[in-house]
């Protein structure tokens, strides 16, 4: 073999040797791994003399090699454990309480050569010496305070010097206790709630707590055995004080909300102003995630009072739950939206809310319409033919729909008239439904009380001032049909010179003027007192009531509904009713009304009228007919047709305005 050939062969052999070396060396070198320089080891007592070790992970490791040796006087003894594990933890089998041991942890990584899987031990082994011990803390005492939603825990101190304590919370998903917080002393108070250490626990998953002692020494941390469990339920933490709040979420729409308390259910109630009773709105089970109630759109000037009560499982009242009801109250805003109105005279329906607008239609006097909007002193309405704007100054608006609970309403002429002469009957008037009032008392107990819109706004001013002082205006009459004015006057006139009946309507005696012996006391003597005539009480041709600018009213206690005692009853057509006989309550009523710009009559303590508006509008309109509720009405749900008695057409097909219209169960229909 020649020398060149030998050189070539030698080079080939070298290349093959280097390639073989690279085949083994490269994977070996790539399989290197190391623990972090600040790696820590934890030894956890799991009870029953058993321990588990865990340590800092090595980023490139596939597993770890764990070796545990007994130690005696600092010398390494027998090997108690040698194991390869895939995760950064390992049970310390064979290690007993109080046994000094030395633990070594090396990261490992696997690599493949020629189809074989090999393991390489990494560098940077963690070596620590430790004497495991349970460091028990006993059964923690727990005192829960529902007044501030806290749980105060305390436990036995560890005998090991320098020990701290770790409070742990059970994680239901993993069924393991996870660290919550640490403390240097054997006690800790936890606050529950949105801003506390923990949220309020679920009803199905109470907060389960345990504590363990912790001792740190360099790179090793010893965790003692978990204490016995302490369970804190949601109901333990809940208090007994209820708070109800209302938040405005739209035009006269509110969201009621309350806090969670002890109990089995909640009862939400609303105060019925007219009947003066609480009515149930909703009952919600305890533990419900919904602690709110949407009121929907509330009526104009509604006196809203709500209360929420916590009830026991057997229906016990809130007092037995040691919790007073939460309450809130507010008065809704005034709005004419969806209120019924009646034109005082034929009004042009305009295409826009301004002077000089084009006329689309005519809204007939006394025809009921529904307010769909208000702009620039005009009401948006829908007539039988067009939708447009009418002048709101000439519209009578129903006070119960507009002023709502700011006033009380008792239109006695629609049920049993109070017209008397100092308590004595006026035949065919007293106790009757006065002509023109036949459609005022509605089926559900409500009544119509129309008043000209600008006067209603002035009345609102007086009503608010009255309310601020703890009273309420009670209206006995507002718009009075001219037919009623003429009817009552003619019926009273025919008996004015008749002698008085033997007794009053109520049967109670009243104060009477003296008469000469042998003379009979007549109605006229009670009416006039040489200063008044029947015309001072009852108009002969037309009155401000017929224009919708006058009203008869009194004062009542806001909370009780009891009327203040005046010098006479309402609608007593006698000189005893004159303002010269006013008592303190009547003077108080007059002060409120005059402060709001109303004028009065010397003959009637109850009568007030808007003279300024009469002058501004040059009113001389005595609207003759009685008004009714019949007509189309609209709300958030759509159009409904209200009959004369105030009820809606429902679940039927009827002829309305000459057309057959079908109404659903809720009373809604497509208006033609």
XYZ file of C-alpha atoms in Angstrom, residues 232-581:
350
model
C -67.253 29.592 57.213
C -70.599 29.634 55.410
C -72.123 32.566 53.596
C -75.086 32.670 55.947
C -72.732 32.978 58.953
C -71.240 36.128 57.473
C -74.439 37.844 56.374
C -75.775 40.552 58.642
C -79.317 41.452 59.535
C -79.464 45.087 58.445
C -81.321 45.685 55.189
C -80.712 48.732 53.023
C -82.918 49.511 50.025
C -81.834 52.037 47.413
C -83.426 53.372 44.233
C -81.465 54.404 41.148
C -83.128 56.324 38.320
C -82.527 54.493 35.049
C -84.888 56.341 32.709
C -87.823 58.727 32.611
C -89.628 57.777 35.839
C -88.019 54.318 35.691
C -85.994 53.037 38.625
C -83.902 50.065 39.692
C -84.386 49.034 43.305
C -81.487 47.176 44.915
C -80.755 45.834 48.369
C -77.997 44.059 50.242
C -77.973 40.380 51.116
C -78.859 39.406 54.674
C -79.736 36.393 56.752
C -83.047 34.746 56.024
C -84.682 32.371 53.611
C -86.378 34.836 51.259
C -87.032 38.504 50.553
C -90.365 40.240 50.184
C -90.549 43.501 48.226
C -93.609 45.662 48.886
C -94.980 48.987 47.673
C -97.090 51.418 49.639
C -100.567 51.950 48.231
C -101.093 55.654 48.845
C -104.856 55.557 48.396
C -105.620 52.437 50.459
C -102.715 53.057 52.847
C -101.580 49.450 52.841
C -98.442 47.623 51.698
C -98.892 45.466 48.604
C -96.487 42.675 47.622
C -94.542 43.271 44.407
C -92.215 40.266 44.431
C -90.820 37.482 46.577
C -87.297 36.260 45.888
C -85.614 33.187 47.364
C -82.580 33.603 49.569
C -79.369 33.036 47.680
C -80.742 34.557 44.498
C -78.064 36.313 42.461
C -80.623 38.974 41.592
C -81.034 41.502 44.388
C -82.670 44.115 42.195
C -86.115 44.970 40.924
C -86.962 47.018 37.843
C -89.974 49.252 38.454
C -90.657 49.973 34.808
C -92.069 53.380 33.963
C -93.861 54.821 36.982
C -96.717 57.359 36.800
C -96.172 61.080 36.906
C -95.707 62.542 40.418
C -96.085 59.123 42.010
C -95.413 59.012 45.743
C -93.304 55.858 45.675
C -92.494 54.050 48.899
C -90.922 50.624 48.866
C -89.722 48.269 51.558
C -87.778 45.008 51.506
C -88.066 42.441 54.300
C -86.083 39.311 55.106
C -88.221 36.296 55.988
C -87.397 33.077 57.785
C -87.793 29.617 56.346
C -91.182 29.154 57.976
C -92.453 32.527 56.855
C -91.443 34.352 60.002
C -91.567 38.092 59.767
C -88.457 40.194 59.551
C -88.668 41.108 63.236
C -88.060 37.488 64.130
C -85.032 37.540 61.849
C -83.749 40.483 63.920
C -83.737 42.626 60.790
C -85.782 45.771 60.258
C -87.152 46.253 56.728
C -85.125 48.381 54.355
C -87.120 51.287 52.955
C -86.755 53.990 50.338
C -89.090 56.637 49.011
C -89.118 59.209 46.247
C -91.530 61.296 44.198
C -91.364 60.742 40.455
C -91.020 63.610 38.008
C -94.021 65.411 36.567
C -94.687 64.545 32.943
C -97.819 64.912 30.788
C -96.739 61.973 28.608
C -99.655 59.551 27.996
C -102.020 61.679 30.102
C -105.569 62.226 28.787
C -106.428 65.786 27.751
C -109.591 67.499 26.513
C -109.531 70.685 24.378
C -111.424 73.530 26.043
C -112.476 74.662 22.579
C -112.000 73.464 19.019
C -108.233 73.583 18.474
C -106.277 73.528 15.218
C -103.948 70.551 14.823
C -100.637 71.879 13.474
C -97.835 70.182 11.588
C -95.192 71.630 13.912
C -95.131 73.144 17.419
C -94.913 76.819 16.520
C -96.978 79.784 15.423
C -97.541 80.004 11.720
C -97.526 76.234 11.291
C -99.818 74.621 8.767
C -103.166 73.339 10.024
C -103.727 69.609 9.488
C -106.982 68.960 11.300
C -109.236 70.172 14.107
C -109.349 68.679 17.597
C -112.966 69.062 18.780
C -113.716 70.596 22.174
C -114.275 68.095 24.995
C -112.934 65.149 22.946
C -110.479 63.063 24.908
C -106.978 62.830 23.400
C -103.717 61.322 24.616
C -100.495 63.295 25.024
C -97.739 61.694 22.930
C -95.180 64.415 23.550
C -94.708 68.030 24.626
C -92.702 70.682 22.837
C -92.599 74.458 22.921
C -95.960 74.787 24.705
C -97.744 72.317 22.430
C -98.995 68.784 22.950
C -98.382 66.159 20.287
C -101.642 64.227 19.835
C -103.287 61.796 17.436
C -106.753 62.699 16.226
C -109.002 60.402 14.235
C -107.291 61.614 11.060
C -103.910 63.208 11.778
C -101.015 63.386 14.203
C -99.987 66.913 15.083
C -99.646 69.625 17.715
C -102.285 71.511 19.708
C -101.879 74.476 22.057
C -101.460 73.062 25.582
C -102.738 76.302 27.176
C -106.261 75.382 26.053
C -106.140 71.730 27.133
C -107.719 70.302 30.247
C -105.419 67.623 31.667
C -106.494 64.925 34.088
C -104.865 65.778 37.426
C -104.595 62.186 38.731
C -102.541 61.329 35.625
C -100.392 64.463 35.782
C -100.064 65.533 39.421
C -100.547 61.982 40.634
C -100.000 61.522 44.360
C -99.147 65.171 44.934
C -102.879 65.545 45.505
C -105.745 63.393 46.724
C -108.986 63.287 44.734
C -112.542 63.025 45.980
C -114.898 64.237 43.264
C -118.090 63.739 45.263
C -120.301 65.159 42.516
C -119.588 61.950 40.592
C -120.761 59.657 43.405
C -122.783 61.444 46.113
C -122.735 65.217 46.025
C -121.748 67.095 49.188
C -123.749 70.187 48.234
C -125.849 71.148 51.266
C -126.941 74.327 52.978
C -125.142 74.113 56.295
C -125.806 70.399 56.461
C -129.411 70.526 55.219
C -130.430 68.574 52.147
C -130.840 70.180 48.728
C -133.405 67.847 47.113
C -132.237 66.175 43.880
C -128.676 67.450 44.489
C -127.368 66.257 47.857
C -126.188 62.671 47.696
C -126.759 62.380 43.931
C -124.561 62.153 40.846
C -124.716 65.692 39.525
C -125.639 66.157 35.867
C -122.469 66.073 33.732
C -120.462 63.955 36.206
C -121.794 60.588 35.033
C -118.483 59.608 33.397
C -116.122 60.884 36.113
C -116.095 57.940 38.563
C -114.227 55.109 36.853
C -114.653 51.378 37.317
C -111.389 50.848 39.224
C -112.143 53.548 41.809
C -110.186 56.329 40.121
C -111.820 59.597 39.148
C -111.363 62.190 36.457
C -110.351 65.618 37.711
C -109.623 67.784 34.650
C -107.976 71.190 35.023
C -106.491 73.529 32.442
C -102.827 72.582 31.917
C -101.246 75.944 32.916
C -103.421 75.959 36.069
C -102.286 72.418 36.850
C -98.680 73.598 36.736
C -99.488 76.410 39.147
C -101.308 73.955 41.387
C -98.200 71.755 41.351
C -96.256 74.587 42.979
C -98.779 74.808 45.802
C -98.957 71.012 46.172
C -95.176 70.719 46.579
C -95.109 73.427 49.249
C -97.974 71.711 51.076
C -96.195 68.365 50.890
C -92.986 69.822 52.297
C -94.957 70.763 55.425
C -96.457 67.287 55.860
C -99.857 67.930 54.248
C -101.537 67.143 50.948
C -104.103 68.966 48.852
C -107.373 67.077 48.532
C -109.391 68.064 45.490
C -113.189 67.864 45.586
C -113.876 69.522 42.264
C -111.931 70.930 39.323
C -113.544 71.232 35.883
C -117.301 71.461 36.360
C -119.518 71.109 33.297
C -121.637 74.160 32.583
C -124.617 71.822 32.520
C -123.854 70.939 36.157
C -123.533 74.602 37.143
C -126.953 75.443 35.719
C -128.576 72.291 37.086
C -127.394 72.740 40.685
C -128.254 76.453 40.683
C -131.804 75.890 39.438
C -132.430 73.063 41.914
C -131.089 75.097 44.830
C -132.997 78.222 43.776
C -136.363 76.507 43.936
C -136.006 75.659 47.650
C -134.150 78.754 48.876
C -137.272 80.107 50.603
C -138.436 76.744 51.907
C -138.317 76.085 55.632
C -135.474 73.896 56.817
C -136.132 70.176 57.235
C -136.452 68.804 60.734
C -132.877 67.531 60.745
C -129.639 67.726 58.815
C -128.478 65.128 56.298
C -126.157 63.566 58.871
C -128.636 63.880 61.720
C -126.175 65.987 63.698
C -127.187 69.362 65.096
C -125.568 72.483 63.598
C -125.263 76.096 64.682
C -128.326 78.105 63.518
C -129.102 81.835 63.537
C -131.799 83.130 65.859
C -135.236 83.969 64.460
C -138.216 85.763 65.924
C -140.855 83.741 67.661
C -143.328 82.272 65.229
C -141.045 82.626 62.226
C -139.706 79.655 60.350
C -136.010 79.333 59.543
C -135.522 79.053 55.753
C -132.611 78.063 53.566
C -132.178 81.718 52.598
C -131.343 82.694 56.164
C -128.431 80.220 56.189
C -127.213 81.282 52.761
C -127.279 85.069 53.045
C -126.755 86.440 56.548
C -127.625 89.722 54.840
C -124.276 89.655 53.014
C -124.499 86.889 50.419
C -126.854 85.556 47.805
C -127.131 82.105 46.295
C -125.199 83.481 43.301
C -122.179 83.975 45.556
C -121.980 80.165 45.827
C -123.454 78.949 42.554
C -122.978 80.779 39.264
C -126.164 81.576 37.394
C -124.742 81.436 33.860
C -121.175 80.154 33.913
C -118.269 79.868 36.332
C -114.494 79.612 36.357
C -115.002 75.897 37.004
C -116.567 75.651 33.518
C -113.343 77.129 32.088
C -111.148 74.633 33.938
C -109.313 77.335 35.893
C -110.937 76.836 39.307
C -110.967 74.067 41.865
C -112.421 73.246 45.264
C -110.009 71.661 47.714
C -108.938 71.191 51.309
C -105.917 69.963 53.300
C -105.235 66.508 54.681
C -102.438 65.001 56.742
C -99.921 63.426 54.369
C -99.298 60.332 56.482
C -102.810 59.589 57.717
C -105.090 61.090 55.077
C -107.126 62.791 57.811
C -108.619 66.081 56.668
C -107.877 69.203 58.639
C -110.979 70.536 60.383
C -112.329 73.635 58.649
C -115.154 75.880 59.839
C -117.650 73.964 57.672
C -117.854 70.871 55.546
C -116.931 71.029 51.875
C -119.609 72.595 49.618
C -121.644 74.010 52.492
C -123.572 76.756 50.651
C -124.008 79.028 53.657
C -122.454 82.159 55.068
C -120.653 79.980 57.624
C -118.320 78.985 54.762
C -117.163 82.523 54.074
C -113.526 83.443 54.538
C -114.607 85.832 57.313
C -115.283 82.722 59.381
